[in-house]
Tab-separated table of C-alpha atoms in Angstrom:
chain	number	residue	atom	x	y	z
A	1	MET	CA	199.624	2.100	-68.356
A	2	LYS	CA	198.325	4.401	-71.189
A	3	TYR	CA	194.757	4.526	-69.630
A	4	LEU	CA	196.339	5.605	-66.229
A	5	ILE	CA	198.184	8.320	-67.874
A	6	SER	CA	195.018	9.335	-69.937
A	7	VAL	CA	193.151	9.979	-66.753
A	8	LEU	CA	196.105	11.543	-64.965
A	9	VAL	CA	196.570	14.082	-67.822
A	10	GLY	CA	192.944	14.771	-67.792
A	11	ALA	CA	192.905	15.544	-64.118
A	12	MET	CA	196.068	17.730	-64.442
A	13	SER	CA	194.358	19.662	-67.240
A	14	TYR	CA	191.721	20.858	-64.738
A	15	GLY	CA	194.442	22.149	-62.523
A	16	ILE	CA	195.678	24.683	-65.211
A	17	LEU	CA	192.329	26.692	-65.310
A	18	SER	CA	192.669	28.872	-62.282
A	19	THR	CA	195.937	30.296	-63.539
A	20	ILE	CA	194.670	31.026	-66.896
A	21	VAL	CA	191.642	32.721	-65.516
A	22	VAL	CA	193.814	34.969	-63.195
A	23	LEU	CA	195.993	35.969	-66.135
A	24	ALA	CA	192.564	36.825	-68.200
A	25	TYR	CA	191.531	38.977	-65.264
A	26	GLY	CA	194.903	40.718	-65.449
A	27	GLN	CA	194.210	41.768	-68.857
A	28	GLY	CA	190.845	43.380	-67.802
A	29	TYR	CA	188.451	40.697	-69.005
A	30	LYS	CA	185.242	40.150	-67.142
A	31	LEU	CA	183.625	37.055	-65.647
A	32	GLY	CA	181.024	36.566	-68.308
A	33	GLU	CA	183.497	37.034	-71.167
A	34	VAL	CA	186.014	34.453	-69.691
A	35	VAL	CA	183.511	31.761	-68.854
A	36	GLY	CA	181.677	32.682	-72.172
A	37	THR	CA	184.637	32.159	-74.490
A	38	GLN	CA	185.483	28.959	-72.472
A	39	LEU	CA	182.144	27.426	-72.971
A	40	LEU	CA	181.896	28.501	-76.526
A	41	THR	CA	185.217	27.037	-77.566
A	42	GLY	CA	184.447	23.819	-75.437
A	43	CYS	CA	180.977	23.480	-77.076
A	44	ILE	CA	182.549	23.752	-80.606
A	45	LEU	CA	185.385	21.251	-79.784
A	46	ALA	CA	182.779	18.993	-78.237
A	47	TRP	CA	180.429	19.036	-81.241
A	48	LEU	CA	183.351	18.368	-83.534
A	49	LEU	CA	184.314	15.417	-81.461
A	50	ALA	CA	180.640	14.295	-81.551
A	51	LEU	CA	180.507	14.677	-85.263
A	52	PHE	CA	183.730	12.695	-85.817
A	53	THR	CA	182.246	10.010	-83.549
A	54	LYS	CA	179.186	9.906	-85.502
A	55	LEU	CA	180.914	9.631	-88.915
A	56	ARG	CA	183.197	6.980	-87.513
A	57	GLU	CA	180.327	4.878	-86.139
A	58	ASN	CA	177.962	5.487	-89.038
A	59	ARG	CA	178.831	2.545	-90.902
A	60	LYS	CA	178.947	0.166	-87.960
A	61	GLN	CA	175.478	1.486	-86.918
A	62	ARG	CA	174.178	0.726	-90.326
A	63	SER	CA	175.502	-2.837	-90.179
A	64	ARG	CA	173.803	-3.293	-86.797
A	65	ASN	CA	170.517	-2.015	-87.889
A	66	ALA	CA	170.615	-4.222	-90.908
A	67	ALA	CA	171.474	-7.323	-88.823
A	68	ALA	CA	168.783	-6.321	-86.400
A	69	ALA	CA	166.232	-6.038	-89.117
A	70	SER	CA	167.175	-9.374	-90.678
A	71	SER	CA	166.740	-11.026	-87.171
A	72	GLY	CA	163.462	-9.258	-86.559
A	73	GLN	CA	164.913	-7.067	-83.865
A	74	ALA	CA	164.383	-3.354	-83.459
A	75	PRO	CA	167.120	-1.066	-84.687
A	76	ALA	CA	169.183	0.892	-82.251
A	77	LEU	CA	167.422	3.843	-80.830
A	78	LYS	CA	168.616	7.400	-81.330
A	79	LEU	CA	169.024	9.981	-78.434
A	80	ALA	CA	165.454	11.233	-77.962
A	81	TRP	CA	164.933	15.108	-77.274
A	82	LYS	CA	163.884	14.338	-73.772
A	83	HIS	CA	167.258	12.674	-73.258
A	84	ARG	CA	169.061	15.637	-74.787
A	85	LEU	CA	167.167	18.121	-72.606
A	86	LEU	CA	167.963	16.088	-69.567
A	87	LEU	CA	171.642	16.312	-70.436
A	88	MET	CA	171.356	19.954	-71.104
A	89	LEU	CA	169.856	20.396	-67.653
A	90	ALA	CA	172.617	18.159	-66.093
A	91	GLY	CA	175.262	20.468	-67.641
A	92	ALA	CA	173.925	23.565	-65.878
A	93	PRO	CA	175.646	22.978	-62.565
A	94	THR	CA	179.102	23.158	-64.199
A	95	VAL	CA	178.419	26.713	-65.364
A	96	VAL	CA	177.314	27.625	-61.788
A	97	THR	CA	180.377	26.021	-60.494
A	98	GLY	CA	182.558	27.933	-63.125
A	99	LEU	CA	181.039	31.240	-62.300
A	100	LEU	CA	181.382	30.947	-58.536
A	101	TYR	CA	184.910	29.509	-58.620
A	102	TYR	CA	186.238	32.004	-61.174
A	103	GLN	CA	184.646	34.881	-59.449
A	104	SER	CA	186.142	33.780	-56.091
A	105	LEU	CA	189.466	34.208	-57.898
A	106	ARG	CA	189.001	37.894	-57.844
A	107	TYR	CA	189.156	38.092	-53.956
A	108	ILE	CA	191.308	35.208	-53.045
A	109	PRO	CA	194.554	33.517	-54.256
A	110	ALA	CA	194.230	30.776	-56.671
A	111	SER	CA	196.011	28.334	-54.403
A	112	LEU	CA	193.291	28.969	-51.865
A	113	ALA	CA	190.441	28.870	-54.350
A	114	ILE	CA	191.309	25.414	-55.549
A	115	ILE	CA	191.590	24.088	-51.894
A	116	LEU	CA	188.063	25.467	-51.220
A	117	LEU	CA	186.711	23.840	-54.439
A	118	PHE	CA	188.329	20.543	-53.352
A	119	GLN	CA	185.727	20.642	-50.380
A	120	PHE	CA	183.429	18.956	-52.744
A	121	THR	CA	184.785	15.664	-51.479
A	122	TRP	CA	183.295	15.894	-47.899
A	123	ILE	CA	180.240	17.767	-49.139
A	124	SER	CA	179.261	15.111	-51.593
A	125	VAL	CA	179.605	12.652	-48.696
A	126	LEU	CA	177.505	14.766	-46.430
A	127	ILE	CA	174.697	15.211	-49.087
A	128	GLN	CA	174.688	11.409	-49.827
A	129	ALA	CA	174.488	10.524	-46.072
A	130	VAL	CA	171.619	13.024	-45.440
A	131	SER	CA	169.768	11.771	-48.535
A	132	LYS	CA	170.298	8.116	-47.697
A	133	ARG	CA	169.979	8.748	-43.950
A	134	GLN	CA	173.020	6.680	-43.342
A	135	ARG	CA	175.799	7.462	-40.982
A	136	PRO	CA	179.297	7.589	-42.379
A	137	ASP	CA	181.509	4.713	-41.570
A	138	LYS	CA	184.879	5.005	-39.784
A	139	VAL	CA	186.871	5.490	-42.989
A	140	THR	CA	184.715	8.295	-44.100
A	141	VAL	CA	185.158	9.939	-40.700
A	142	LEU	CA	188.801	9.625	-40.838
A	143	THR	CA	188.767	10.919	-44.344
A	144	LEU	CA	186.675	13.911	-43.271
A	145	LEU	CA	189.144	14.814	-40.474
A	146	LEU	CA	192.148	14.552	-42.896
A	147	LEU	CA	190.507	16.866	-45.347
A	148	PHE	CA	189.391	19.403	-42.527
A	149	GLY	CA	192.769	19.429	-41.029
A	150	GLY	CA	194.473	19.511	-44.434
A	151	THR	CA	192.303	22.450	-45.603
A	152	LEU	CA	193.253	24.467	-42.567
A	153	LEU	CA	196.956	24.104	-43.188
A	154	ALA	CA	196.681	24.314	-46.910
A	155	ALA	CA	194.584	27.392	-46.755
A	156	GLY	CA	197.049	29.107	-44.460
A	157	ILE	CA	194.419	29.890	-41.870
A	158	LEU	CA	196.553	28.752	-38.975
A	159	ASN	CA	199.393	30.862	-40.163
A	160	GLN	CA	197.531	34.127	-41.090
A	161	GLY	CA	194.086	33.753	-39.366
A	162	ALA	CA	190.917	33.597	-41.331
A	163	ALA	CA	190.509	37.369	-40.878
A	164	GLU	CA	193.352	37.713	-43.470
A	165	PHE	CA	191.208	36.446	-46.149
A	166	ASN	CA	188.359	38.072	-48.136
A	167	ALA	CA	184.995	36.653	-46.778
A	168	THR	CA	183.297	37.079	-50.198
A	169	GLY	CA	186.026	35.032	-52.033
A	170	LEU	CA	185.788	32.362	-49.096
A	171	VAL	CA	182.011	31.997	-49.480
A	172	LEU	CA	182.144	31.851	-53.260
A	173	GLY	CA	184.818	29.252	-53.076
A	174	LEU	CA	182.689	27.001	-50.721
A	175	LEU	CA	179.688	27.578	-52.969
A	176	SER	CA	181.543	26.350	-56.064
A	177	ALA	CA	182.315	23.180	-53.951
A	178	VAL	CA	178.494	22.782	-53.198
A	179	SER	CA	177.585	23.267	-56.903
A	180	TYR	CA	180.290	20.781	-57.988
A	181	SER	CA	179.159	18.279	-55.595
A	182	MET	CA	175.624	18.614	-56.970
A	183	PHE	CA	177.032	18.214	-60.641
A	184	ILE	CA	178.808	14.980	-59.545
A	185	ILE	CA	175.636	13.460	-57.900
A	186	PHE	CA	173.407	14.312	-60.684
A	187	SER	CA	175.404	14.061	-63.891
A	188	GLY	CA	176.184	10.477	-63.565
A	189	LYS	CA	172.349	9.662	-63.545
A	190	ALA	CA	171.784	11.716	-66.715
A	191	VAL	CA	171.220	9.150	-69.590
A	192	PRO	CA	174.538	7.081	-68.687
A	193	SER	CA	173.978	4.773	-71.478
A	194	ALA	CA	174.562	7.501	-74.162
A	195	HIS	CA	178.025	7.618	-75.735
A	196	PRO	CA	180.355	9.845	-73.765
A	197	ALA	CA	181.074	12.392	-76.754
A	198	TYR	CA	177.382	12.947	-77.153
A	199	ARG	CA	176.794	13.264	-73.453
A	200	SER	CA	179.704	15.888	-73.304
A	201	ALA	CA	178.290	17.812	-76.211
A	202	TRP	CA	174.885	18.119	-75.085
A	203	MET	CA	175.871	19.086	-71.584
A	204	VAL	CA	178.279	21.726	-72.642
A	205	THR	CA	175.403	23.062	-74.838
A	206	GLY	CA	173.009	23.337	-71.991
A	207	GLY	CA	175.744	25.119	-69.881
A	208	LEU	CA	176.453	27.491	-72.668
A	209	LEU	CA	172.805	28.330	-73.185
A	210	LEU	CA	172.356	28.974	-69.371
A	211	LEU	CA	175.481	31.188	-69.272
A	212	PHE	CA	174.306	33.301	-72.451
A	213	ILE	CA	171.170	33.858	-70.527
A	214	LEU	CA	172.901	35.195	-67.450
A	215	PHE	CA	175.526	36.966	-69.244
A	216	PRO	CA	174.442	38.037	-72.870
A	217	PRO	CA	177.456	37.318	-75.198
A	218	THR	CA	178.342	40.999	-76.046
A	219	PHE	CA	181.936	39.800	-76.548
A	220	LEU	CA	180.817	38.272	-79.830
A	221	PHE	CA	179.926	41.637	-81.351
A	222	ASN	CA	182.065	44.185	-79.615
A	223	GLY	CA	185.520	43.010	-80.993
A	224	LEU	CA	186.813	41.609	-77.762
A	225	LEU	CA	186.594	38.132	-79.030
A	226	TRP	CA	189.521	38.798	-81.626
A	227	GLY	CA	191.881	39.983	-79.056
A	228	GLN	CA	193.745	37.947	-76.347
A	229	LEU	CA	190.261	36.849	-75.042
A	230	LEU	CA	190.106	34.271	-77.857
A	231	LEU	CA	193.458	32.830	-76.762
A	232	PHE	CA	192.304	32.707	-72.959
A	233	GLY	CA	188.897	31.212	-74.077
A	234	PHE	CA	190.577	28.582	-76.393
A	235	LEU	CA	192.904	27.549	-73.667
A	236	LEU	CA	190.165	27.292	-71.014
A	237	GLY	CA	187.826	25.458	-73.269
A	238	LEU	CA	190.660	22.984	-74.390
A	239	PHE	CA	191.960	22.211	-70.840
A	240	GLY	CA	188.517	22.598	-69.063
A	241	ALA	CA	185.738	21.361	-71.429
A	242	PHE	CA	187.386	19.260	-73.974
A	243	ILE	CA	190.595	17.423	-72.987
A	244	PRO	CA	189.417	16.124	-69.501
A	245	PRO	CA	186.065	14.680	-70.613
A	246	VAL	CA	187.776	13.013	-73.632
A	247	LEU	CA	190.580	11.529	-71.845
A	248	PHE	CA	188.409	10.332	-68.887
A	249	ALA	CA	186.061	8.595	-71.397
A	250	ILE	CA	188.999	6.837	-72.844
A	251	GLY	CA	190.741	5.896	-69.440
A	252	VAL	CA	188.043	5.444	-66.715
A	253	PRO	CA	186.294	2.334	-68.396
A	254	HIS	CA	189.599	0.586	-68.223
A	255	ILE	CA	190.881	1.443	-64.887
A	256	GLY	CA	187.684	1.744	-62.790
A	257	GLY	CA	186.060	4.600	-60.952
A	258	GLY	CA	188.115	4.165	-57.691
A	259	MET	CA	191.527	4.470	-59.475
A	260	ALA	CA	190.107	7.501	-61.446
A	261	GLY	CA	189.104	9.262	-58.420
A	262	ILE	CA	192.773	8.800	-56.957
A	263	LEU	CA	194.321	10.056	-60.071
A	264	GLY	CA	191.705	12.926	-60.271
A	265	ALA	CA	193.316	14.386	-57.078
A	266	ALA	CA	196.216	15.456	-59.434
A	267	GLU	CA	194.289	18.654	-60.138
A	268	LEU	CA	195.049	20.136	-56.764
A	269	PRO	CA	198.920	20.063	-56.632
A	270	VAL	CA	199.095	21.215	-60.381
A	271	ALA	CA	196.792	24.225	-59.479
A	272	VAL	CA	198.926	25.166	-56.357
A	273	LEU	CA	202.381	24.593	-58.337
A	274	LEU	CA	201.185	26.921	-61.272
A	275	SER	CA	199.713	29.444	-58.701
A	276	SER	CA	203.240	29.464	-56.959
A	277	PHE	CA	205.488	29.662	-60.035
A	278	VAL	CA	203.367	31.400	-62.629
A	279	LEU	CA	201.315	33.809	-60.449
A	280	HIS	CA	204.060	34.141	-57.809
A	281	GLU	CA	201.663	33.516	-54.825
A	282	GLN	CA	203.298	32.553	-51.539
A	283	VAL	CA	202.888	28.879	-50.597
A	284	SER	CA	204.529	27.961	-47.430
A	285	GLY	CA	205.848	24.606	-46.466
A	286	LEU	CA	202.944	24.269	-43.828
A	287	GLN	CA	200.581	24.708	-46.681
A	288	TRP	CA	202.161	22.077	-48.831
A	289	ILE	CA	201.917	19.702	-45.837
A	290	GLY	CA	198.195	20.587	-45.874
A	291	VAL	CA	197.843	19.758	-49.564
A	292	VAL	CA	199.391	16.423	-48.836
A	293	LEU	CA	196.831	15.894	-46.226
A	294	VAL	CA	194.137	16.813	-48.594
A	295	LEU	CA	195.306	14.494	-51.178
A	296	LEU	CA	195.576	11.770	-48.600
A	297	GLY	CA	191.899	12.397	-47.575
A	298	VAL	CA	190.711	12.105	-51.198
A	299	VAL	CA	192.580	8.741	-51.950
A	300	LEU	CA	192.067	7.076	-48.658
A	301	PRO	CA	188.632	5.878	-49.276
A	302	GLU	CA	189.474	4.371	-52.737
A	303	LEU	CA	192.738	2.850	-51.392
A	304	TYR	CA	190.617	1.279	-48.738
A	305	LYS	CA	188.006	-0.003	-51.180
A	306	LEU	CA	190.756	-1.578	-53.343
A	307	ARG	CA	192.405	-3.212	-50.361
A	308	TRP	CA	189.052	-4.245	-48.917
A	309	GLY	CA	187.841	-5.624	-52.214
A	310	LYS	CA	191.022	-7.671	-52.869
A	311	GLY	CA	190.810	-8.975	-49.224
A	312	ARG	CA	187.285	-10.240	-49.794
A	313	VAL	CA	188.413	-11.890	-53.036
A	314	ALA	CA	191.140	-13.597	-51.450
A	315	ALA	CA	188.935	-14.694	-48.430
A	316	SER	CA	186.439	-16.097	-50.876
A	317	GLN	CA	189.078	-18.257	-52.495
């Protein structure tokens, strides 16, 4: 149970981000300042965790190397620089996703922005289908229909019409979904054998360097950092770049990727709820039905895999 709760809390942490960003914009802070402080805080926390992990495993590693030397085996290899660079490159799409998603919040409600970001579910399926040249199965097609229909309802397009929404915000929201899809596809292939704490630290570092190239960190020198920006950056770094990776690293190996995908959908209702209660955005009953449909579309493939997998095991016995 504790591993399920771990992944659930990690997913819910992601749902808090959009509300914090909107509040930061309300205080006059800019995109580069908001994302910059988030990644800076996340990078510091990630490296503190990596250092703690290194110190904790130091004695164990010495024992393993000593045992390997006595048996004639080679000691465990450290993370090479080419692997570190690969992880840093893998962290770049997270910055692009954050920039696109956070910028969309300037033009559209947070409740709509998170719906658009969640389009990564079918975009990932489409990318994989094209790359592998395989037609999606019936469950996937049903999932896409649920996601599409749920999106129309949750976004309020059927109530208000697409013309009521800012086109720039819609495009930015969809592009954030594309970027997040690319991150999901490529990040899992980047040095998967490395410890999660080290992978996270190097990926966040790569993202931070890219961001500082795109947006020079003037907030470090003009005094803005020591105001409310530090609080917003700390909260975003804590709930966006630190807590979820740590909790996922703890829980996912024990509950499996399928169940983790189901629990990961908790990000959506949390974001919509906070948008409604904290930011006072209007969320109609029809939109909540759309949210439920989107969630159903997210969990349906995983539930089918779990049920089908159990069916195969029972049949083989």
